[in-house]
Tab-separated table of C-alpha atoms and ligand atoms in Angstrom:
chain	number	residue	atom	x	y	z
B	1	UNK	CA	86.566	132.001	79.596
B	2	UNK	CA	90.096	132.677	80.576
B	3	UNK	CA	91.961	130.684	82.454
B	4	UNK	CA	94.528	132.694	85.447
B	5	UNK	CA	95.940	129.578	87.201
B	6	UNK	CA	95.187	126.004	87.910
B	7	UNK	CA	94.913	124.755	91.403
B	8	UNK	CA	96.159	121.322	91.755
B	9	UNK	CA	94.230	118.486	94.087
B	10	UNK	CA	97.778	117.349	95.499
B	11	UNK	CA	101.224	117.161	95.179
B	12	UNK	CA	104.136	116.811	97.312
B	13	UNK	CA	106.107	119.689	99.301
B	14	UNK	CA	109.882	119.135	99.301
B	15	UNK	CA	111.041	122.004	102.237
B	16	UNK	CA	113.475	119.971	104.047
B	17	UNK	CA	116.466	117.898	103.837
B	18	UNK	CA	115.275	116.037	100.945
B	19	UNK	CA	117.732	117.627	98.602
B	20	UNK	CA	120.522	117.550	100.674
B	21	UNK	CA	119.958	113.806	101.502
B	22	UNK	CA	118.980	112.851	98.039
B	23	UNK	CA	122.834	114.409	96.583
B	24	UNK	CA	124.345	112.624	99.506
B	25	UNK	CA	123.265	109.485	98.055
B	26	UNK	CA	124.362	110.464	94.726
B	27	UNK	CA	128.049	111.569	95.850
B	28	UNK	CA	128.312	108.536	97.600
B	29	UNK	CA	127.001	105.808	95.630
B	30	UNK	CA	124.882	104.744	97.751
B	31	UNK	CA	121.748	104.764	95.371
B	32	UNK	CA	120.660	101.285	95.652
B	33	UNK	CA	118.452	99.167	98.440
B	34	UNK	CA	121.305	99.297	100.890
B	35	UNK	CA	122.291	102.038	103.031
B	36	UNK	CA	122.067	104.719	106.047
B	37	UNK	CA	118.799	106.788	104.873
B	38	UNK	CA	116.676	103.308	104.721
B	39	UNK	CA	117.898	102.598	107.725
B	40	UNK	CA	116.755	105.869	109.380
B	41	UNK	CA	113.825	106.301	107.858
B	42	UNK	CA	112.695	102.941	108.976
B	43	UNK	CA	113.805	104.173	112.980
B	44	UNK	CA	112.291	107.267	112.585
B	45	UNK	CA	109.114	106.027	111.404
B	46	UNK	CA	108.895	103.412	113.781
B	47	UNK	CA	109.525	106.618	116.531
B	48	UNK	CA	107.112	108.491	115.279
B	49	UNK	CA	104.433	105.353	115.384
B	50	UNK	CA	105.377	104.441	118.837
B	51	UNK	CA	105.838	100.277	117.357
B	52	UNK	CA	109.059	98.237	117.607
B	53	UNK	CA	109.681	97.497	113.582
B	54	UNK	CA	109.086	99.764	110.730
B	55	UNK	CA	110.316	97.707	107.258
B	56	UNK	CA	110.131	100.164	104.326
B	57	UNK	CA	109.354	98.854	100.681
B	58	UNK	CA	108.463	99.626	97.201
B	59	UNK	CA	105.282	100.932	97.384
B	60	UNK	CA	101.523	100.903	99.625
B	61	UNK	CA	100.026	97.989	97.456
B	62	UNK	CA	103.014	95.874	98.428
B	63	UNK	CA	102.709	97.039	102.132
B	64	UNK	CA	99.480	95.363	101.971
B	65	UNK	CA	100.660	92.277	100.051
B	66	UNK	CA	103.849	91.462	102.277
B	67	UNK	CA	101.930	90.742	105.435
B	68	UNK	CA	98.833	88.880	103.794
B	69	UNK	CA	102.111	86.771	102.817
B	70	UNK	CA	103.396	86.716	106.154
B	71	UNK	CA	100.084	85.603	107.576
B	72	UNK	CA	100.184	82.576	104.854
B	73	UNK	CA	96.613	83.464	103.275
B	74	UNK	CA	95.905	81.864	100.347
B	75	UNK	CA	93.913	80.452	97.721
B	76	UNK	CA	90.314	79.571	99.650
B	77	UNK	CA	90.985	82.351	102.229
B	78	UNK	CA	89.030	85.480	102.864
B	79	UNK	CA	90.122	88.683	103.965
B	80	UNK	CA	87.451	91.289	105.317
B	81	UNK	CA	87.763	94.945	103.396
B	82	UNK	CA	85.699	97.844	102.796
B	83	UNK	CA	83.863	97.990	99.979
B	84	UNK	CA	84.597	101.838	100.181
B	85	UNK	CA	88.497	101.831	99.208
B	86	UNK	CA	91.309	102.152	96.806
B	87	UNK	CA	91.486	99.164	94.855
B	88	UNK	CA	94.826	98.098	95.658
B	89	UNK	CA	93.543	97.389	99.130
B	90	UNK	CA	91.256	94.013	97.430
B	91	UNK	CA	94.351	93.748	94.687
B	92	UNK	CA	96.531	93.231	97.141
B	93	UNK	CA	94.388	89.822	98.694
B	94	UNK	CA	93.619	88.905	95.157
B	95	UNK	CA	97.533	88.465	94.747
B	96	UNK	CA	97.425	85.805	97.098
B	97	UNK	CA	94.999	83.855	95.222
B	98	UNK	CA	92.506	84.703	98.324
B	99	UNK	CA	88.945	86.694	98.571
B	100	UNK	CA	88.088	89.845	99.295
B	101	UNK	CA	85.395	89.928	101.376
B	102	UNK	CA	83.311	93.179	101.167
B	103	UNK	CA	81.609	95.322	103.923
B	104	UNK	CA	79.695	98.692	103.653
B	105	UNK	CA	80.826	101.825	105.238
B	106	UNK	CA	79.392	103.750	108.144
B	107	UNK	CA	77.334	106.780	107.168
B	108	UNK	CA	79.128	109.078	109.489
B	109	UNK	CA	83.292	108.522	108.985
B	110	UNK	CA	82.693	106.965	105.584
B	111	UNK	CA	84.891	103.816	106.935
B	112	UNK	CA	83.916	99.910	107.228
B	113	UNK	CA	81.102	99.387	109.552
B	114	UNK	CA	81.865	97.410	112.383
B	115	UNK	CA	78.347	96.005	112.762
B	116	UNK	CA	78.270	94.762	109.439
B	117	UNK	CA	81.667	92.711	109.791
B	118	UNK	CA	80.502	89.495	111.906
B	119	UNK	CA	77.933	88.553	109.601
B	120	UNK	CA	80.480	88.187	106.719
B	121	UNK	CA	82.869	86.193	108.823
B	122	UNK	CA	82.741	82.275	108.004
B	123	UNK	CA	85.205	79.580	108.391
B	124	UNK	CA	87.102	80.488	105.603
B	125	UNK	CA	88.097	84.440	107.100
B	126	UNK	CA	91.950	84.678	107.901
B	127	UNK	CA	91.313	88.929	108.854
B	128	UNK	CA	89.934	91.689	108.376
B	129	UNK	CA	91.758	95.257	106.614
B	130	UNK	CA	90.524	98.419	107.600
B	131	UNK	CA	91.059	101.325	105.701
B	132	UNK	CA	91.812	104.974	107.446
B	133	UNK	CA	89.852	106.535	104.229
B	134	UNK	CA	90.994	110.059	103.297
B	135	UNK	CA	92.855	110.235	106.532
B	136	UNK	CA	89.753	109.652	109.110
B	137	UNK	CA	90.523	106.879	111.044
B	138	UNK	CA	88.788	104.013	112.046
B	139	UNK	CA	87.575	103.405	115.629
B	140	UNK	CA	89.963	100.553	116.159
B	141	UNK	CA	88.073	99.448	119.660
B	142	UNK	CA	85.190	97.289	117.739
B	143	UNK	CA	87.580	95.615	115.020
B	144	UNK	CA	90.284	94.511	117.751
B	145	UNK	CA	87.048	93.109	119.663
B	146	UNK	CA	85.657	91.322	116.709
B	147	UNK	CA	89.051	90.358	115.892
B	148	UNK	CA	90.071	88.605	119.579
B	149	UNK	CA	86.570	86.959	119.263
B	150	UNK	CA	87.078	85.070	116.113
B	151	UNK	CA	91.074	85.109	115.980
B	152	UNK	CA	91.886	87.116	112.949
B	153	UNK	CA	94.308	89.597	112.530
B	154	UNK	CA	94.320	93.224	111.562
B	155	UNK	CA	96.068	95.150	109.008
B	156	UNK	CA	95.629	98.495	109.310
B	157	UNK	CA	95.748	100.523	105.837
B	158	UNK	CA	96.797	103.746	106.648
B	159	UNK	CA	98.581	104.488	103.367
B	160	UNK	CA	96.215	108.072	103.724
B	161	UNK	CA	96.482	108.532	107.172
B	162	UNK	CA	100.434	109.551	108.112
B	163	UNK	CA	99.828	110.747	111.641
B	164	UNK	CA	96.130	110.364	112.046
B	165	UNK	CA	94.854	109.193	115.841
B	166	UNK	CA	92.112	106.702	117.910
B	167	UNK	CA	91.403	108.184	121.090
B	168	UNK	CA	95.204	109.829	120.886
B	169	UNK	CA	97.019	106.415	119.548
B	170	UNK	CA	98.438	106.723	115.810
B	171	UNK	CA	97.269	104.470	113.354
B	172	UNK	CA	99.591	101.794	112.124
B	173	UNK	CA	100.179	101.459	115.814
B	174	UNK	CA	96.333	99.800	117.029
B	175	UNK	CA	96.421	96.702	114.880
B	176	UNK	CA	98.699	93.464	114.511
B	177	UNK	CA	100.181	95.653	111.198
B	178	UNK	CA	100.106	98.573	109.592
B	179	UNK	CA	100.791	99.633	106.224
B	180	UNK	CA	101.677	103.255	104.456
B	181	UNK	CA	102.238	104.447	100.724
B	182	UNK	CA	104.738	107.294	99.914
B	183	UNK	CA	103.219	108.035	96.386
B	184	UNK	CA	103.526	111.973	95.354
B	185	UNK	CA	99.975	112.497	96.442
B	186	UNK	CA	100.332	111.085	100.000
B	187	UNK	CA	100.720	113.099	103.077
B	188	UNK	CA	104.669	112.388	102.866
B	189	UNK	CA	105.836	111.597	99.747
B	190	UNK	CA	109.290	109.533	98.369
B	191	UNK	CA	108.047	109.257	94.829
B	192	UNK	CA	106.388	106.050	94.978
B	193	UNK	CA	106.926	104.134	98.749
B	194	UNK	CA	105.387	102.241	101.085
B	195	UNK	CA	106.199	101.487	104.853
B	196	UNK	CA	105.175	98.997	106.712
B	197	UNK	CA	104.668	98.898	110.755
B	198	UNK	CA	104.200	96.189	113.718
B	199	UNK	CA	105.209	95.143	117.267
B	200	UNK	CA	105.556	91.338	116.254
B	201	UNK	CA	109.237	90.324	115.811
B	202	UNK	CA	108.182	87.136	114.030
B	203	UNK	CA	106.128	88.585	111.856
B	204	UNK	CA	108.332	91.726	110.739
B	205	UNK	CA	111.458	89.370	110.396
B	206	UNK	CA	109.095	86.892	107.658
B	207	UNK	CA	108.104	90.091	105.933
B	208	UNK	CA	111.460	91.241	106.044
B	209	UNK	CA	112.836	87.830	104.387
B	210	UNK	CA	110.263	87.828	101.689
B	211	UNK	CA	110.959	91.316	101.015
B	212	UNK	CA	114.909	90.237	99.425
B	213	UNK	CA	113.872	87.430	97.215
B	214	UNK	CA	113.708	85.304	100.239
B	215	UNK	CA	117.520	85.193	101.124
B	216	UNK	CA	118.293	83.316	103.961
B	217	UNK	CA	119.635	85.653	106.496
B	218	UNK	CA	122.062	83.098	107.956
B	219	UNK	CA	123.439	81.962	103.924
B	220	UNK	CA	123.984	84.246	101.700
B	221	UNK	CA	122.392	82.986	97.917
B	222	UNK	CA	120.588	80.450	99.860
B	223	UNK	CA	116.927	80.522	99.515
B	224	UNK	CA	114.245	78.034	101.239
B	225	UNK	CA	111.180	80.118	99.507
B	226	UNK	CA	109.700	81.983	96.943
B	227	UNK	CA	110.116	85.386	97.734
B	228	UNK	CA	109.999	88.739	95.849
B	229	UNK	CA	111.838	92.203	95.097
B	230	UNK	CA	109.445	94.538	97.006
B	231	UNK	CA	112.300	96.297	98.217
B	232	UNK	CA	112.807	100.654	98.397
B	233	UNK	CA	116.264	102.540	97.664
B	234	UNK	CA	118.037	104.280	99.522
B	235	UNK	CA	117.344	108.006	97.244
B	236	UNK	CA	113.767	107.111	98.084
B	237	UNK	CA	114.688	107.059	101.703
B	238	UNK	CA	116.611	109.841	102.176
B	239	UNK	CA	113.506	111.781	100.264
B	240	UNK	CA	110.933	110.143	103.404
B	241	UNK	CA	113.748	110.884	106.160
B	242	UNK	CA	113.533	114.574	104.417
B	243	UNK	CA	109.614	114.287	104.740
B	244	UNK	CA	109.694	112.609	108.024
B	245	UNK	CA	111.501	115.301	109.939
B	246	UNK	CA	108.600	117.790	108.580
B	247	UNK	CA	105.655	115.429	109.364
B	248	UNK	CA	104.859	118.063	112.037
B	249	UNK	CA	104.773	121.233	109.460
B	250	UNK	CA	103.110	118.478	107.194
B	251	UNK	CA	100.494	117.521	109.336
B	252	UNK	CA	100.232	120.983	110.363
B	253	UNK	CA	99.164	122.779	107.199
B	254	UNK	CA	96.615	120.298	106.232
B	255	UNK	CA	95.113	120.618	109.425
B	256	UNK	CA	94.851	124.708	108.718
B	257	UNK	CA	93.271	124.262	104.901
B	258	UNK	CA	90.836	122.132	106.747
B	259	UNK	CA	90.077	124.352	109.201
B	260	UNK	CA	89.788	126.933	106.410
B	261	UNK	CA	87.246	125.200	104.718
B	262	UNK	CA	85.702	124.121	107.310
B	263	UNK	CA	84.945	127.901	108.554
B	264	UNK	CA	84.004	129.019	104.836
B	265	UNK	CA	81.850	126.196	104.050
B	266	UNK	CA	79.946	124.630	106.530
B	267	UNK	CA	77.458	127.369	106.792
B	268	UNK	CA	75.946	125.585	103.591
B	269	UNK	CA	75.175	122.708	105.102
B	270	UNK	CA	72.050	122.382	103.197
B	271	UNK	CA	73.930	122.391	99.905
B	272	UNK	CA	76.865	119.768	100.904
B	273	UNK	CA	78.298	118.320	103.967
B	274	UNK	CA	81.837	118.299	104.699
B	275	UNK	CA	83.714	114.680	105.975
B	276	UNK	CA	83.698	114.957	109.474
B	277	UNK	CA	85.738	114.894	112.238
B	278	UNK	CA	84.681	112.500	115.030
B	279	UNK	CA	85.448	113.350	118.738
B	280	UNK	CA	87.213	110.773	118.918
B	281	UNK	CA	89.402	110.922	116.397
B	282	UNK	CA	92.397	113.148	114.827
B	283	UNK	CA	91.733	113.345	111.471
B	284	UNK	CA	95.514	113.740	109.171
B	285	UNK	CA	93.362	115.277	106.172
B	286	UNK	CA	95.015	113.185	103.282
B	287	UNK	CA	91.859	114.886	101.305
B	288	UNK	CA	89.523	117.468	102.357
B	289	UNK	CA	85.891	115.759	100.903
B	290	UNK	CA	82.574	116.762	100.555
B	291	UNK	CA	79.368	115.220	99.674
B	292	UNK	CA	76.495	117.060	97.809
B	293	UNK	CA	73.102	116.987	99.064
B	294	UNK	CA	69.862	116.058	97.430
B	295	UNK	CA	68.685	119.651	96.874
B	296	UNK	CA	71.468	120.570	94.312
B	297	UNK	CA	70.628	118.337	91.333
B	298	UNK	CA	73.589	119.115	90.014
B	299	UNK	CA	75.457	115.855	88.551
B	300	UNK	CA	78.710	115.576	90.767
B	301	UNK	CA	80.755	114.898	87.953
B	302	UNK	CA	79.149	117.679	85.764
B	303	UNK	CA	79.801	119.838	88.958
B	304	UNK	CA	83.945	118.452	88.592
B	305	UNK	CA	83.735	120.075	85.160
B	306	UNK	CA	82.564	123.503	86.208
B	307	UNK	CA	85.529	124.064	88.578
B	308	UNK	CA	87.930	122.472	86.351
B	309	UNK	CA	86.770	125.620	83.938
B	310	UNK	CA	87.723	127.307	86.815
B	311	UNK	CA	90.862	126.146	87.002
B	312	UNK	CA	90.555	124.061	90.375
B	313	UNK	CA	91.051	120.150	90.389
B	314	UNK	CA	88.701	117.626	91.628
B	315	UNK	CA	88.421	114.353	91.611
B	316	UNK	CA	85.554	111.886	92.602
B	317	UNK	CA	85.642	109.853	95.814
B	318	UNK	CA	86.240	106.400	95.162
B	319	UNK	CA	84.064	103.919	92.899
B	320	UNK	CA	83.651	101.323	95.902
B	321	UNK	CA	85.196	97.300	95.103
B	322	UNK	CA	81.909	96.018	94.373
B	323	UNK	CA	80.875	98.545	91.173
B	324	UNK	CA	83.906	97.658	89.197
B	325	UNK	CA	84.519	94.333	86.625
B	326	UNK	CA	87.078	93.123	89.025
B	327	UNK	CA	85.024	92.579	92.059
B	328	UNK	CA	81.552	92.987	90.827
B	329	UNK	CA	78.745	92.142	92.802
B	330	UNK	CA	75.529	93.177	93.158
B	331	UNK	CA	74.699	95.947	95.315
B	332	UNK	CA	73.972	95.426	98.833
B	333	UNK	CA	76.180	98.026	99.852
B	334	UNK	CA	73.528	101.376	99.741
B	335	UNK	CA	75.576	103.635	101.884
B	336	UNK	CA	79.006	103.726	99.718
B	337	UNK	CA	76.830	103.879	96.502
B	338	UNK	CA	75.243	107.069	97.750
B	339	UNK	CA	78.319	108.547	99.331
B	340	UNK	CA	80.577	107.797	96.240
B	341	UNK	CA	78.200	109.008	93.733
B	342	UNK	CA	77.692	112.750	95.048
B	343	UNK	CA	81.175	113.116	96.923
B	344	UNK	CA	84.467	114.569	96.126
B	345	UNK	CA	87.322	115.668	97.002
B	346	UNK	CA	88.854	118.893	96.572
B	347	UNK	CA	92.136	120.457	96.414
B	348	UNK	CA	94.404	119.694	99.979
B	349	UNK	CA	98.051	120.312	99.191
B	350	UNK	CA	100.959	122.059	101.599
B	351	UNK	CA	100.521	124.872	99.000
B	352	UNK	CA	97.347	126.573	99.154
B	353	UNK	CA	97.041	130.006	100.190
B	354	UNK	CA	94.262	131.682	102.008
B	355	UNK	CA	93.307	133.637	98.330
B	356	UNK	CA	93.078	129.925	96.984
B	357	UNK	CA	91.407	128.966	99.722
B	358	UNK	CA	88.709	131.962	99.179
B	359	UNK	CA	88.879	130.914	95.505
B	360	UNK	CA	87.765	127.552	95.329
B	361	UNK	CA	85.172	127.990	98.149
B	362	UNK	CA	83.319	130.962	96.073
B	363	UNK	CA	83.424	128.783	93.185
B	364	UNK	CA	82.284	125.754	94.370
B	365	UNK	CA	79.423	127.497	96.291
B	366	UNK	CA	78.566	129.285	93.531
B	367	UNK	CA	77.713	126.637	91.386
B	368	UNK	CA	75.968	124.606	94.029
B	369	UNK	CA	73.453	127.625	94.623
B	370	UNK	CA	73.039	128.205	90.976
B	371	UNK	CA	71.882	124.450	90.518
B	372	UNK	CA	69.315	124.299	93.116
B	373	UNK	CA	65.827	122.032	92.196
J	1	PLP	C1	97.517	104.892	97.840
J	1	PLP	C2	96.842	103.757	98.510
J	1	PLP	C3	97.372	102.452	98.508
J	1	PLP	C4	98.507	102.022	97.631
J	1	PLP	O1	99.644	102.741	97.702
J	1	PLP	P1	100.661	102.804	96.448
J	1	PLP	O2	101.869	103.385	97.074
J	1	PLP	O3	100.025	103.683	95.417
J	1	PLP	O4	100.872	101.416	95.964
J	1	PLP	C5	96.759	101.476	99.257
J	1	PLP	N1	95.635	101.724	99.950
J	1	PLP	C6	95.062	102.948	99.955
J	1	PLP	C7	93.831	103.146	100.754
J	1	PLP	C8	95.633	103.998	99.213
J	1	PLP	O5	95.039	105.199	99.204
C-alpha cells in the first residue's frame, strides 16, 4: 500500500512573533537566562492566568519539582497523584526523596477521583497534585475542600491544559500552584519550557531563589542552600511571548478539530467514545482521545498500526504510575487499567485541515466496523 502523506499527532505552530523575537535575541546578545523576553513572558503569563507571579524555568518536570522544594517535602513525605498521568508528575516527588501516593481516576473526565483521595491521606501526606489530563480539567471545588480539611497544599499540573477552565476560572489559577511545560507537543510550545504560577509571594520568591543555584538575592556569590540550575533563556522566551500573544488563535483551532471530530464521530458511539467535555468545564484539547468499546475486539495497539499504514499517528493514552517498574504496585486501580488499555489519542495539531480531518475519521471508523465480534 502506498503511502500519500503522514499526519502527525502534534507539533508546534510558529505564526507569530516568534521569529522576530527569537533574531532579536540573537542581534543583541541577549541569548542567555537574563533578559526582556523572560521577563515578559513571565507578565504575560501571569495576565493571562489572572495570579500575581508567573516564574518561568527549564522545563514541566522541574515546574513540578521547584515547588515540592519550596513546600520542604522530603524523604518520609507523601504526595497524593493520579495514578492516570505522565510520569514526570510521580518523578518529580521521587526527586525529593518523598512518595507518590497513587489514586484512581474518575470514569467520566479520566482525572483523579476525589472520593478516592481521603482514604489515602495519613500522617505522613504533605499534598495532593492533580493533573488537568489531556487538557480536561479537574473540578478543583472537592480537592481545595479536602485540601482545607487536612491542610495540604495543591499543585495544579496543567502542563496540558494552557487555557483550560473550572466553572470559568483558568487552571494554574484554583490551587496554591500551578505548573506548565512548553515542550514542542504542548499547546504553546518554546522547545522544551516550563512555567510555573501562584498568588503566594513567599512561596514564588523560595522557588525563585532555588531556581539560580540558590543565590542570595541580597549578596551576590553568597549562597545559604543547595539550590539548582532549573532556569529558561531568554530565545526560549521570546519563542513563548511569540506563542503567548496567539494563545487565543491557539486555543481556538484546537477547539474547531474537536468540534470536528466530535460532529464526525460521535454518531458511533457504540464503537468508541470520545473524552468528554463536562458542563462544567472548558476543555483546552491538548489531545483529542478516544476509548474503544468492548464490541470492537480489535487490540488498541494493533488498531495504532492500521492507521499508521495509513499514514496517521497515534499514540496510546498513558500506561498509569502503578503498571510500570518504577512505581509498581498491584492493581487496585480498575478504572485507569481499562481506560488506558483501549484509549488513544489521535492527531490534534494547529495544522489539520478539514480533508485531514475527513481522512482520519473514515479511517479510523473503518477499521473499527471491520473488527466487530
Ligand atoms: C509534559 C508533561 C509534564 C512535563 O513537562 P516537560 O516539559 O516535558 O518536562 C508534566 N506533567 C504532565 C502531565 C505532562 O504532560
Amino acid at each position: 500500500m502506498k503511502v500519500v502523506k503522514r499526519i502527525p499527532l502534534a507539533g508546534p505552530v510558529l505564526n507569530g512573533n516568534e521569529k522576530k523575537y527569537v533574531m532579536d535575541c540573537l542581534d543583541t546578545g541577549w541569548i542567555s537566562s537574563n533578559g526582556k523576553y523572560v521577563n515578559e513572558f513571565e507578565q504575560k503569563f501571569a495576565e493571562f492566568c489572572g495570579v500575581e507571579h508567573a516564574l518561568t524555568c527549564a522545563n514541566g518536570t522541574v515546574a513540578l519539582h521547584l515547588p515540592l522544594l519550596a513546600y520542604e517535602v522530603g524523604p518520609g513525605d507523601e504526595v497524593i497523584i493520579p495514578t492516570f498521568t505522565y510520569i514526570a508528575t510521580a518523578n518529580a516527588v521521587k526527586y525529593c526523596g518523598a512518595t507518590p501516593v497513587l489514586v484512581d481516576c474518575e470514569p467520566d473526565t479520566w482525572n483523579i477521583n476525589p472520593n478516592l483521595i481521603e482514604e489515602k491521606i495519613t500522617e505522613k501526606t504533605k499534598g495532593i497534585i492533580v493533573v488537568h489530563l489531556y487538557g480536561h480539567p479537574v473540578e478543583m471545588g472537592p480537592i481545595m475542600e479536602i485540601a482545607k480539611k487536612h491542610n495540604l497544599f495543591v499543585i495544579e499540573d496543567a502542563a496540558e491544559a494552557h487555557g483550560a477552565e473550572v466553572n470559568g476560572k483558568v487552571v494554574g489559577s484554583i490551587g496554591d500552584v500551578g505548573t506548565f511545560s512548553f515542550f514542542g507537543n504542548k499547546i504553546i510550545s518554546t522547545g522544551e519550557g516550563g512555567m510555573i504560577t501562584t498568588n503566594n509571594k513567599q512561596l514564588a520568591d523560595k522557588m525563585r531563589l532555588l531556581r539560580g543555584q540558590g543565590m542570595d538575592p541580597d549578596k551576590r556569590y553568597w549562597f545559604n542552600v543547595v539550590g539548582y540550575n532549573y532556569r529558561m533563556t531568554n530565545m526560549q522566551a521570546a519563542i513563548g511571548l511569540g506563542q503567548l500573544e496567539n494563545i487565543d488563535w491557539h486555543l481556538g483551532k484546537r477547539r474547531s478539530v474537536a468540534n470536528s471530530y466530535i460532529n464526525k464521530l460521535s454518531q458511533y458511539s457504540e464503537l468508541f467514545t470520545l473524552q468528554p467535555e463536562m458542563d462544567w468545564a472548558k476543555h483546552s484539547y491538548w489531545m483529542v482521545s478516544i476509548l474503544l468499546k468492548d464490541i470492537v475486539k480489535i487490540d488498541r495497539d494493533e488498531l495504532m498500526k492500521l492507521l499508521e499504514s495509513d499514514g496517521i499517528e497515534t499514540r496510546p493514552l498513558f500506561y498509569p504510575m502503578h503498571q510500570m517498574p518504577p512505581y509498581y504496585e498491584e492493581s487496585t486501580f480498575p478504572v485507569s487499567d481499562q481506560i488506558s488499555a483501549r484509549g488513544l489519542n489521535i492527531p490534534t495539531n494547529g495544522v489539520l485541515n478539514e480533508e485531514d480531518l475527513n481522512y482520519i475519521c473514515e479511517k479510523l471508523i473503518f477499521h473499527c466496523k471491520n473488527n466487530i465480534r
